[in-house]
Backbone as CSV, one residue per row, in Angstrom:
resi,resn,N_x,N_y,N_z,CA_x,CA_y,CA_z,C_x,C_y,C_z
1,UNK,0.852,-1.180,0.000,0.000,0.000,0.000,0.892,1.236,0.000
2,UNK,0.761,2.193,-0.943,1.834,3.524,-0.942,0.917,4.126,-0.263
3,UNK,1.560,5.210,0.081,1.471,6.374,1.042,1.287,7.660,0.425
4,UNK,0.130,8.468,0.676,-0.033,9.669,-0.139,-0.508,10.628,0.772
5,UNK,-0.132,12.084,0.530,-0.796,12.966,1.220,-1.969,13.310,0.819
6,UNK,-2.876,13.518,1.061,-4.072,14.220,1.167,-4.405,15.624,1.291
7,UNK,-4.827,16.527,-0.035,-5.026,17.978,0.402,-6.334,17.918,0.270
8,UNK,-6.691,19.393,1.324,-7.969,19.582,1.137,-9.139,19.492,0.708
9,UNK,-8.934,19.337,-1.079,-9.934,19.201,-1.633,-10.272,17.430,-1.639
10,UNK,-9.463,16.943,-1.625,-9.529,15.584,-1.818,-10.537,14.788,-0.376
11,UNK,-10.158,15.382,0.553,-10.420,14.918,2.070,-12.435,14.808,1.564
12,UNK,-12.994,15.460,1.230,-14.450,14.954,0.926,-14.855,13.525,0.059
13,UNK,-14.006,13.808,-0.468,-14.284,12.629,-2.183,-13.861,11.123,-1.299
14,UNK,-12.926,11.202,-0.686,-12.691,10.423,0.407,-13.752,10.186,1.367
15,UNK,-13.799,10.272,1.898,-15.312,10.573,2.817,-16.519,10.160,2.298
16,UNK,-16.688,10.461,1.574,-17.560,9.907,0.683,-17.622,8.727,-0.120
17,UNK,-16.224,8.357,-0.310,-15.798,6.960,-0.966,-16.439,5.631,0.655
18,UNK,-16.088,6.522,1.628,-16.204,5.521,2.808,-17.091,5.171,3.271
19,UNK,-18.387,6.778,2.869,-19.485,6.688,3.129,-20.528,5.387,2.398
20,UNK,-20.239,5.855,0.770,-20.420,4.502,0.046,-20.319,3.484,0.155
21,UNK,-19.518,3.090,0.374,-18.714,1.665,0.086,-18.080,0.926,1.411
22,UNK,-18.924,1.162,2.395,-18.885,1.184,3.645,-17.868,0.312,4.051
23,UNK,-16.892,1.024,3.615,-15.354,0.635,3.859,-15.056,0.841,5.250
24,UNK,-15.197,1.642,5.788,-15.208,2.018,7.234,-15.620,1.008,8.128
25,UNK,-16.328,0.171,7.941,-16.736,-0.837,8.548,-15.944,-1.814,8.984
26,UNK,-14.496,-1.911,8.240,-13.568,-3.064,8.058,-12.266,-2.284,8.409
27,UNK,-12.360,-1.251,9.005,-11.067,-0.231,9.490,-11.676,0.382,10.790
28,UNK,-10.558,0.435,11.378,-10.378,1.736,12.524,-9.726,2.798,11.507
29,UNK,-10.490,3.923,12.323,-10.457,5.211,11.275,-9.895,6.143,12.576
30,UNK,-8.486,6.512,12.406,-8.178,7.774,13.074,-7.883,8.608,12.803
31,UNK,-8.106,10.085,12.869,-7.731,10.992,13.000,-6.271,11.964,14.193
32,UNK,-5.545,12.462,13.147,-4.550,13.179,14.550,-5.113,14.627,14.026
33,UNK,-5.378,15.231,14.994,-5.647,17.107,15.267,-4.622,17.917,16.070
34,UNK,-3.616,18.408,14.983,-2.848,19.111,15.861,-3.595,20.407,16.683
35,UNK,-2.933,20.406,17.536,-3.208,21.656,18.596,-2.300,22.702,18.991
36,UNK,-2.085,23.990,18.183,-1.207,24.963,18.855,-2.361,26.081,19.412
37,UNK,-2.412,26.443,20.983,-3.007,27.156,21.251,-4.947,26.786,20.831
38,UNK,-4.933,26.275,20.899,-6.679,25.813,20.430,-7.096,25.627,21.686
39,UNK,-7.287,25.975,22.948,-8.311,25.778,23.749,-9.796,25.830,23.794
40,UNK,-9.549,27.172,23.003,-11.104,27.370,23.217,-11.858,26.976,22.077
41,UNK,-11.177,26.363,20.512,-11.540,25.959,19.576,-11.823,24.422,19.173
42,UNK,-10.569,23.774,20.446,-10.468,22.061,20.313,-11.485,21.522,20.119
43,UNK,-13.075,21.662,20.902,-14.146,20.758,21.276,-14.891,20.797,19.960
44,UNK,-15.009,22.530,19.321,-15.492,22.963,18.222,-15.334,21.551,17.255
45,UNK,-13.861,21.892,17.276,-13.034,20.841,15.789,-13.479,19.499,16.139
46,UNK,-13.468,19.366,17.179,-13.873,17.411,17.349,-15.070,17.458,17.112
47,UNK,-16.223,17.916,17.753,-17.426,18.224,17.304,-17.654,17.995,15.877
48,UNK,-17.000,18.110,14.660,-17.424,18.266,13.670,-16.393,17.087,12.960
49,UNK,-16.295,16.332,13.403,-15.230,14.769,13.130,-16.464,14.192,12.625
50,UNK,-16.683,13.126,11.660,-18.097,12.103,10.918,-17.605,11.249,12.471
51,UNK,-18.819,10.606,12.213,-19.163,9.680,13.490,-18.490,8.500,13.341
52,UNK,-17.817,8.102,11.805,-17.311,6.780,11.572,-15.952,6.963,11.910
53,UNK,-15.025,8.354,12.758,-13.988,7.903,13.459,-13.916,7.214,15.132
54,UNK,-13.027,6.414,14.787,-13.133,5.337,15.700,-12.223,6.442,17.302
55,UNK,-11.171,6.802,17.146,-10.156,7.696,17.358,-9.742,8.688,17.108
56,UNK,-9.540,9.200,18.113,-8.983,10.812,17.681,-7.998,11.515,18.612
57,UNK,-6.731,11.795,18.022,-5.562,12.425,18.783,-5.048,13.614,18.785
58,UNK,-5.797,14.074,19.932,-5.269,15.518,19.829,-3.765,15.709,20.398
59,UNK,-3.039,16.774,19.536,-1.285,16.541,19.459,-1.338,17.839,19.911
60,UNK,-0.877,18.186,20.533,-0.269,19.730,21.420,1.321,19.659,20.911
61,UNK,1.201,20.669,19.591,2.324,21.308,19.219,2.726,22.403,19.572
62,UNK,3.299,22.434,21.064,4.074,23.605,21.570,2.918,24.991,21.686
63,UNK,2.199,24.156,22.094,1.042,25.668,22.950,2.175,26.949,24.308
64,UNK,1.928,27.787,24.335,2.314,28.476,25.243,1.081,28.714,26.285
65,UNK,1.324,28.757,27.784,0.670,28.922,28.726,-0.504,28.108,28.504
């Protein structure tokens, strides 16, 4: 299996491939969410994750205070 990045536009068509073809069913699906300074935004962003992630890692990249 190669390895590809994923930009923006692509991240739906995806999503939608999973939604279909209920591929998701046969995977753990994680997500990593970096975090610089996001306190008051973190819950927002998870909040709006599809329900078919299994996991989700929020990464604290060098927040101050």
């Amino acid at each position: 299996m190669t390895k590809q990045i994923l930009y923006k536009k692509e991240i739906p068509e995806l999503i939608r491939y999973f939604l279909e073809s209920k591929a998701y069913r046969e995977h753990t699906i994680g997500v990593v969410v970096p975090a610089y300074n996001e306190e008051n935004q973190i819950q927002d962003t998870i909040e709006t994750l599809p329900e078919f992630v299994d996991k989700i890692y929020v990464v604290d990249d060098g927040s101050t205070g």
